[in-house]
Amino acid sequence: MDSLTQIVLGAAVGEAVAGRKMGGRAALWGAIGGTIPDLDVFLHFFYDPLDAALVHRGFSHSLLFAILGGVVLTAISMKLSKKNYDLRTWFLLWFLSIVTHPLLDIFTNYGTQFFWPFDWRLTFNSVFVIDPLYTVPFMVLLIGALLMKRGSKRRRIWNWTGIIYSSLYLLWGVCIKLFVYSNTDSYFKQAGITPKRAMVTPMPLTSFYWDLIAEDDSNYYIGYKSLFAPFDPGQIEIHPKNHHLLKQVNWQGNSRIAEIEHITNGFYAVERRKDSLIIHDLRFGTTTTISNGTITTPIMGYGFKLKDRKPEKLFTNRTRDFSKINFSVYWDKVFGK
């Protein structure tokens, strides 16, 4: 999830664990703990884009890291703190504020390597990385709680209401995703498409609008489902796989195909652009609905600069033209208008 959401979650956890003892400082330490796992973004300076994608949300988003981080930060806190808070309080504050970060990220489409060093990347893919309906009510309840007196019963009620609300919202996302996913085959059959495999992911900023991706031997098919309207097969986009283009590259014994398939979970399309190959990671969707069809390119991906079929440079390929975003039309689509 986005940094603000992780700060809110960490602060709420810190308040729940130690707010009565530490006051507002508990929320502050919790907010810090909630941001620590994302410090792995700085590792991007030391890796190429594919390796960086494999490293991100790895060790720093694992249960092991939360335990080790909790132990180390507890020891530091016990030594530096002027207040005599007990070891259990410090450990629970640091451990829970850190571990809830990757647990929340598991609900996004990229997931986390929670059981590192095992290579499993867990993902429910049921909430978009920025979802105001999750974050804003949670944040309002947290701020309201922190403005109340430390020992106030209402303070605890407000904070726990935020935590319970956020948890129920995540459960809502999983239930809605399962409902949409269970009907995916029937949706695409309306267009005469029989999928071999499919995935469902939430659209930007909402849990009411979903991106459906299906594949056959040659193509990926992307459709959209609002909870407030029937599926429209006329909106389906077709993206040729073109996986054979990667097999034509002279990798010189260092093929990156397996990494690409692992990172994208096999949902990627390849496009040739002059002297480059672009790999579109279709899990992140396209710009079609948010731009009202003005631009239709996939949002995220990678690219290889080629010379004589040999890869010379690997780069990140992202849609950067957001000037054509049309939120009024997009919200109409979200609510089935």
CSV table of C-alpha atoms in Angstrom, one decimal:
chain,number,residue,atom,x,y,z
A,1,MET,CA,0.0,0.0,0.0
A,2,ASP,CA,1.0,3.6,-0.2
A,3,SER,CA,3.2,5.2,2.5
A,4,LEU,CA,0.4,7.2,4.1
A,5,THR,CA,-1.7,4.1,4.6
A,6,GLN,CA,1.2,2.2,6.1
A,7,ILE,CA,1.9,5.2,8.5
A,8,VAL,CA,-1.8,5.2,9.6
A,9,LEU,CA,-1.8,1.5,10.2
A,10,GLY,CA,1.5,1.5,12.1
A,11,ALA,CA,0.4,4.4,14.2
A,12,ALA,CA,-2.9,2.7,15.0
A,13,VAL,CA,-1.1,-0.5,16.0
A,14,GLY,CA,1.3,1.5,18.2
A,15,GLU,CA,-1.6,3.3,19.9
A,16,ALA,CA,-3.4,0.0,20.5
A,17,VAL,CA,-0.3,-1.6,22.0
A,18,ALA,CA,1.1,1.2,24.1
A,19,GLY,CA,-1.1,4.3,23.9
A,20,ARG,CA,-2.2,4.2,27.5
A,21,LYS,CA,1.4,4.0,28.7
A,22,MET,CA,3.2,6.2,26.2
A,23,GLY,CA,0.5,8.5,24.9
A,24,GLY,CA,1.1,10.0,21.4
A,25,ARG,CA,4.6,8.7,21.3
A,26,ALA,CA,3.3,5.1,20.9
A,27,ALA,CA,1.6,6.2,17.6
A,28,LEU,CA,4.8,8.0,16.5
A,29,TRP,CA,6.9,4.9,17.1
A,30,GLY,CA,4.3,2.7,15.4
A,31,ALA,CA,4.2,5.0,12.4
A,32,ILE,CA,8.0,4.7,12.1
A,33,GLY,CA,7.8,0.9,12.5
A,34,GLY,CA,5.2,0.8,9.8
A,35,THR,CA,7.4,2.5,7.3
A,36,ILE,CA,10.6,0.5,7.9
A,37,PRO,CA,9.9,-2.4,5.5
A,38,ASP,CA,9.6,0.0,2.5
A,39,LEU,CA,13.2,1.1,3.0
A,40,ASP,CA,14.1,-1.7,0.6
A,41,VAL,CA,13.2,0.8,-2.2
A,42,PHE,CA,16.8,2.2,-1.8
A,43,LEU,CA,18.1,-1.2,-3.0
A,44,HIS,CA,16.9,-0.2,-6.5
A,45,PHE,CA,20.1,1.8,-6.9
A,46,PHE,CA,22.1,-1.4,-6.8
A,47,TYR,CA,20.0,-3.6,-9.1
A,48,ASP,CA,18.7,-3.6,-12.6
A,49,PRO,CA,14.9,-3.2,-12.9
A,50,LEU,CA,14.1,-7.0,-13.0
A,51,ASP,CA,16.4,-7.8,-10.1
A,52,ALA,CA,15.0,-4.9,-8.1
A,53,ALA,CA,11.5,-6.1,-8.7
A,54,LEU,CA,12.5,-9.5,-7.3
A,55,VAL,CA,14.2,-7.9,-4.2
A,56,HIS,CA,11.4,-5.5,-3.4
A,57,ARG,CA,9.0,-6.8,-0.8
A,58,GLY,CA,11.4,-9.6,-0.1
A,59,PHE,CA,13.4,-10.0,3.1
A,60,SER,CA,12.2,-6.6,4.5
A,61,HIS,CA,8.6,-7.7,4.1
A,62,SER,CA,9.0,-11.1,5.8
A,63,LEU,CA,8.0,-12.5,9.2
A,64,LEU,CA,11.7,-13.1,10.0
A,65,PHE,CA,12.5,-9.4,9.4
A,66,ALA,CA,9.7,-8.4,11.7
A,67,ILE,CA,11.0,-10.6,14.5
A,68,LEU,CA,14.6,-9.5,14.1
A,69,GLY,CA,13.6,-5.9,13.7
A,70,GLY,CA,11.4,-6.1,16.8
A,71,VAL,CA,14.3,-7.6,18.8
A,72,VAL,CA,16.9,-5.0,17.6
A,73,LEU,CA,14.6,-2.0,18.0
A,74,THR,CA,13.5,-3.2,21.4
A,75,ALA,CA,17.1,-3.5,22.6
A,76,ILE,CA,17.8,0.0,21.3
A,77,SER,CA,14.6,1.5,22.8
A,78,MET,CA,15.3,-0.1,26.2
A,79,LYS,CA,18.7,1.4,26.3
A,80,LEU,CA,17.9,4.9,25.1
A,81,SER,CA,14.4,5.5,26.5
A,82,LYS,CA,14.3,7.7,29.6
A,83,LYS,CA,11.0,6.0,30.6
A,84,ASN,CA,11.1,2.6,32.1
A,85,TYR,CA,8.7,0.8,29.8
A,86,ASP,CA,8.8,-3.0,30.0
A,87,LEU,CA,10.5,-5.2,27.4
A,88,ARG,CA,7.1,-6.9,26.3
A,89,THR,CA,5.6,-3.5,25.5
A,90,TRP,CA,8.5,-2.4,23.4
A,91,PHE,CA,8.7,-5.7,21.5
A,92,LEU,CA,5.0,-5.9,20.7
A,93,LEU,CA,5.0,-2.2,19.6
A,94,TRP,CA,7.9,-2.7,17.2
A,95,PHE,CA,7.1,-6.2,16.0
A,96,LEU,CA,3.4,-5.6,15.4
A,97,SER,CA,3.9,-2.2,13.7
A,98,ILE,CA,6.5,-3.8,11.3
A,99,VAL,CA,4.7,-7.1,10.6
A,100,THR,CA,1.4,-5.5,9.8
A,101,HIS,CA,3.0,-3.7,6.9
A,102,PRO,CA,3.7,-6.8,4.8
A,103,LEU,CA,0.5,-8.4,6.0
A,104,LEU,CA,-1.4,-5.4,4.5
A,105,ASP,CA,0.8,-5.5,1.3
A,106,ILE,CA,-0.3,-9.2,0.8
A,107,PHE,CA,-3.7,-7.9,-0.2
A,108,THR,CA,-2.2,-5.9,-3.1
A,109,ASN,CA,-1.4,-7.3,-6.5
A,110,TYR,CA,2.4,-7.5,-6.0
A,111,GLY,CA,2.2,-9.3,-2.7
A,112,THR,CA,5.1,-10.0,-0.4
A,113,GLN,CA,7.7,-12.7,0.2
A,114,PHE,CA,6.3,-13.1,3.8
A,115,PHE,CA,7.9,-16.5,4.4
A,116,TRP,CA,11.4,-15.5,3.1
A,117,PRO,CA,13.8,-17.2,2.4
A,118,PHE,CA,11.2,-19.3,0.7
A,119,ASP,CA,10.4,-18.0,-2.7
A,120,TRP,CA,6.6,-17.9,-2.3
A,121,ARG,CA,5.1,-14.5,-3.0
A,122,LEU,CA,1.8,-14.3,-1.2
A,123,THR,CA,-0.9,-12.1,-2.7
A,124,PHE,CA,-4.7,-11.8,-2.4
A,125,ASN,CA,-4.7,-9.1,-5.1
A,126,SER,CA,-7.9,-7.7,-3.6
A,127,VAL,CA,-7.2,-4.0,-2.9
A,128,PHE,CA,-5.5,-1.3,-5.0
A,129,VAL,CA,-2.3,0.2,-3.6
A,130,ILE,CA,-4.1,3.5,-3.1
A,131,ASP,CA,-7.7,3.2,-1.9
A,132,PRO,CA,-9.2,6.2,-0.2
A,133,LEU,CA,-12.2,4.2,1.1
A,134,TYR,CA,-9.7,2.2,3.2
A,135,THR,CA,-7.3,4.9,4.2
A,136,VAL,CA,-9.5,8.1,4.8
A,137,PRO,CA,-12.0,6.7,7.4
A,138,PHE,CA,-9.1,4.8,9.1
A,139,MET,CA,-7.0,8.0,9.3
A,140,VAL,CA,-10.0,10.2,10.6
A,141,LEU,CA,-10.7,7.7,13.4
A,142,LEU,CA,-7.0,7.6,14.3
A,143,ILE,CA,-6.6,11.3,14.4
A,144,GLY,CA,-9.8,11.7,16.4
A,145,ALA,CA,-8.5,9.1,18.9
A,146,LEU,CA,-5.1,10.8,19.3
A,147,LEU,CA,-6.8,14.1,20.1
A,148,MET,CA,-8.5,12.6,23.1
A,149,LYS,CA,-7.0,12.2,26.6
A,150,ARG,CA,-4.6,9.3,27.0
A,151,GLY,CA,-6.7,7.4,29.5
A,152,SER,CA,-10.0,8.0,27.8
A,153,LYS,CA,-12.1,5.0,27.0
A,154,ARG,CA,-13.4,6.8,23.9
A,155,ARG,CA,-9.8,7.1,22.6
A,156,ARG,CA,-9.4,3.3,22.7
A,157,ILE,CA,-12.8,2.8,21.1
A,158,TRP,CA,-12.1,5.2,18.2
A,159,ASN,CA,-8.7,3.7,17.6
A,160,TRP,CA,-10.0,0.1,17.6
A,161,THR,CA,-12.9,1.1,15.5
A,162,GLY,CA,-10.4,2.2,12.8
A,163,ILE,CA,-8.5,-1.1,13.1
A,164,ILE,CA,-11.6,-3.2,12.9
A,165,TYR,CA,-13.0,-1.1,10.0
A,166,SER,CA,-9.8,-1.4,8.0
A,167,SER,CA,-9.7,-5.2,8.6
A,168,LEU,CA,-13.3,-5.6,7.5
A,169,TYR,CA,-12.6,-3.6,4.4
A,170,LEU,CA,-9.8,-6.0,3.5
A,171,LEU,CA,-12.2,-8.9,4.0
A,172,TRP,CA,-14.8,-7.1,1.9
A,173,GLY,CA,-12.2,-6.9,-1.0
A,174,VAL,CA,-11.4,-10.6,-0.8
A,175,CYS,CA,-15.1,-11.5,-0.9
A,176,ILE,CA,-15.9,-9.2,-3.8
A,177,LYS,CA,-12.9,-10.5,-5.7
A,178,LEU,CA,-14.0,-14.1,-5.2
A,179,PHE,CA,-17.5,-13.2,-6.4
A,180,VAL,CA,-16.2,-11.5,-9.6
A,181,TYR,CA,-13.5,-14.2,-10.2
A,182,SER,CA,-16.1,-17.0,-9.9
A,183,ASN,CA,-18.0,-15.5,-12.9
A,184,THR,CA,-15.0,-14.6,-15.0
A,185,ASP,CA,-15.4,-17.5,-17.5
A,186,SER,CA,-19.1,-16.7,-18.1
A,187,TYR,CA,-18.3,-13.0,-18.6
A,188,PHE,CA,-15.7,-13.8,-21.4
A,189,LYS,CA,-17.9,-16.5,-22.9
A,190,GLN,CA,-20.3,-13.7,-23.8
A,191,ALA,CA,-17.7,-12.6,-26.3
A,192,GLY,CA,-17.0,-16.1,-27.5
A,193,ILE,CA,-13.7,-16.3,-25.5
A,194,THR,CA,-12.8,-19.5,-23.6
A,195,PRO,CA,-10.0,-18.6,-21.2
A,196,LYS,CA,-7.3,-21.0,-20.3
A,197,ARG,CA,-6.4,-18.9,-17.3
A,198,ALA,CA,-7.7,-15.7,-15.7
A,199,MET,CA,-7.0,-13.2,-13.0
A,200,VAL,CA,-9.0,-10.4,-11.4
A,201,THR,CA,-7.5,-7.3,-9.9
A,202,PRO,CA,-9.0,-4.1,-8.4
A,203,MET,CA,-9.0,-1.0,-10.5
A,204,PRO,CA,-7.4,2.3,-9.3
A,205,LEU,CA,-8.7,3.9,-6.1
A,206,THR,CA,-11.7,1.6,-5.6
A,207,SER,CA,-13.0,-1.8,-4.7
A,208,PHE,CA,-16.2,-1.3,-6.8
A,209,TYR,CA,-14.6,-1.7,-10.2
A,210,TRP,CA,-12.5,-4.7,-11.3
A,211,ASP,CA,-10.0,-5.5,-14.1
A,212,LEU,CA,-10.5,-9.0,-15.5
A,213,ILE,CA,-7.6,-10.6,-17.5
A,214,ALA,CA,-8.0,-13.8,-19.5
A,215,GLU,CA,-5.7,-15.6,-21.8
A,216,ASP,CA,-5.7,-18.2,-24.5
A,217,ASP,CA,-2.8,-19.5,-26.6
A,218,SER,CA,-2.2,-16.3,-28.5
A,219,ASN,CA,-3.8,-13.3,-26.7
A,220,TYR,CA,-4.7,-11.7,-23.4
A,221,TYR,CA,-8.2,-10.3,-23.1
A,222,ILE,CA,-8.9,-7.5,-20.6
A,223,GLY,CA,-12.4,-6.7,-19.5
A,224,TYR,CA,-14.0,-4.5,-16.8
A,225,LYS,CA,-16.7,-5.2,-14.2
A,226,SER,CA,-18.5,-2.7,-12.1
A,227,LEU,CA,-20.4,-4.0,-9.1
A,228,PHE,CA,-23.3,-1.7,-10.2
A,229,ALA,CA,-23.6,-2.8,-13.9
A,230,PRO,CA,-23.6,-6.0,-16.0
A,231,PHE,CA,-20.3,-7.0,-17.7
A,232,ASP,CA,-20.0,-5.4,-21.1
A,233,PRO,CA,-18.2,-7.7,-23.6
A,234,GLY,CA,-17.9,-4.8,-26.0
A,235,GLN,CA,-15.3,-3.2,-23.8
A,236,ILE,CA,-12.8,-6.1,-24.0
A,237,GLU,CA,-9.3,-5.2,-25.1
A,238,ILE,CA,-7.1,-7.7,-26.9
A,239,HIS,CA,-3.3,-7.8,-26.4
A,240,PRO,CA,-1.3,-10.3,-28.4
A,241,LYS,CA,1.1,-12.2,-26.3
A,242,ASN,CA,4.1,-12.2,-28.7
A,243,HIS,CA,6.1,-14.3,-26.3
A,244,HIS,CA,8.0,-15.7,-29.2
A,245,LEU,CA,9.8,-12.3,-29.6
A,246,LEU,CA,11.7,-12.9,-26.3
A,247,LYS,CA,12.8,-16.3,-27.5
A,248,GLN,CA,14.3,-14.7,-30.6
A,249,VAL,CA,16.7,-12.6,-28.4
A,250,ASN,CA,20.3,-13.7,-28.3
A,251,TRP,CA,20.6,-13.9,-24.5
A,252,GLN,CA,24.2,-15.2,-24.6
A,253,GLY,CA,23.5,-17.7,-21.9
A,254,ASN,CA,21.8,-15.2,-19.6
A,255,SER,CA,18.1,-15.5,-20.4
A,256,ARG,CA,15.8,-13.3,-18.4
A,257,ILE,CA,12.6,-15.0,-19.5
A,258,ALA,CA,12.2,-17.0,-16.3
A,259,GLU,CA,12.5,-13.9,-14.2
A,260,ILE,CA,9.9,-12.0,-16.4
A,261,GLU,CA,7.5,-14.9,-16.0
A,262,HIS,CA,8.0,-15.1,-12.3
A,263,ILE,CA,7.6,-11.3,-11.7
A,264,THR,CA,4.5,-11.0,-13.8
A,265,ASN,CA,3.0,-14.3,-12.8
A,266,GLY,CA,3.0,-15.1,-16.6
A,267,PHE,CA,0.6,-12.2,-17.4
A,268,TYR,CA,2.9,-10.2,-19.8
A,269,ALA,CA,2.7,-9.2,-23.4
A,270,VAL,CA,5.7,-8.3,-25.6
A,271,GLU,CA,5.8,-5.5,-28.1
A,272,ARG,CA,8.5,-4.5,-30.6
A,273,ARG,CA,9.4,-0.8,-30.8
A,274,LYS,CA,12.1,0.0,-33.3
A,275,ASP,CA,15.3,-1.4,-31.6
A,276,SER,CA,13.6,-2.3,-28.3
A,277,LEU,CA,11.4,-5.0,-26.9
A,278,ILE,CA,8.8,-3.8,-24.4
A,279,ILE,CA,7.4,-6.2,-21.8
A,280,HIS,CA,4.0,-5.1,-20.5
A,281,ASP,CA,3.1,-6.4,-17.0
A,282,LEU,CA,-0.6,-6.7,-17.5
A,283,ARG,CA,-1.3,-7.2,-13.8
A,284,PHE,CA,-1.2,-3.4,-13.4
A,285,GLY,CA,-3.8,-2.9,-16.1
A,286,THR,CA,-3.9,-0.3,-18.9
A,287,THR,CA,-4.7,3.4,-19.2
A,288,THR,CA,-7.9,2.8,-21.2
A,289,THR,CA,-10.6,3.4,-18.6
A,290,ILE,CA,-8.8,6.2,-16.7
A,291,SER,CA,-8.2,8.1,-20.0
A,292,ASN,CA,-11.6,7.3,-21.5
A,293,GLY,CA,-9.9,5.4,-24.3
A,294,THR,CA,-7.6,8.3,-25.3
A,295,ILE,CA,-4.5,6.2,-24.5
A,296,THR,CA,-4.6,2.4,-24.2
A,297,THR,CA,-1.1,1.4,-23.3
A,298,PRO,CA,-0.4,-0.9,-20.3
A,299,ILE,CA,0.7,1.0,-17.2
A,300,MET,CA,3.8,-0.9,-16.1
A,301,GLY,CA,6.5,-3.0,-17.7
A,302,TYR,CA,10.1,-3.3,-18.7
A,303,GLY,CA,12.2,-2.9,-21.9
A,304,PHE,CA,15.3,-4.2,-23.5
A,305,LYS,CA,17.4,-2.2,-25.9
A,306,LEU,CA,18.7,-4.6,-28.6
A,307,LYS,CA,21.6,-4.5,-30.9
A,308,ASP,CA,21.9,-7.4,-33.4
A,309,ARG,CA,19.3,-9.3,-31.2
A,310,LYS,CA,21.5,-8.9,-28.2
A,311,PRO,CA,20.2,-7.1,-25.1
A,312,GLU,CA,22.3,-4.0,-24.4
A,313,LYS,CA,20.3,-2.2,-21.8
A,314,LEU,CA,17.4,-3.1,-19.5
A,315,PHE,CA,15.0,-0.3,-18.5
A,316,THR,CA,11.7,0.3,-16.7
A,317,ASN,CA,8.8,1.2,-19.0
A,318,ARG,CA,6.0,3.1,-17.4
A,319,THR,CA,3.1,5.2,-18.8
A,320,ARG,CA,4.0,8.8,-17.9
A,321,ASP,CA,1.4,10.7,-19.8
A,322,PHE,CA,-1.2,11.2,-17.1
A,323,SER,CA,-2.4,14.5,-18.6
A,324,LYS,CA,-5.2,12.6,-20.3
A,325,ILE,CA,-6.7,11.2,-17.2
A,326,ASN,CA,-10.5,11.8,-17.1
A,327,PHE,CA,-11.7,11.2,-13.5
A,328,SER,CA,-15.3,12.2,-14.2
A,329,VAL,CA,-15.7,9.6,-16.9
A,330,TYR,CA,-13.7,7.1,-14.9
A,331,TRP,CA,-16.0,7.5,-11.9
A,332,ASP,CA,-19.0,7.0,-14.2
A,333,LYS,CA,-17.5,3.7,-15.2
A,334,VAL,CA,-16.8,2.7,-11.6
A,335,PHE,CA,-20.5,3.2,-10.7
A,336,GLY,CA,-21.8,1.6,-13.9
A,337,LYS,CA,-23.1,4.7,-15.7
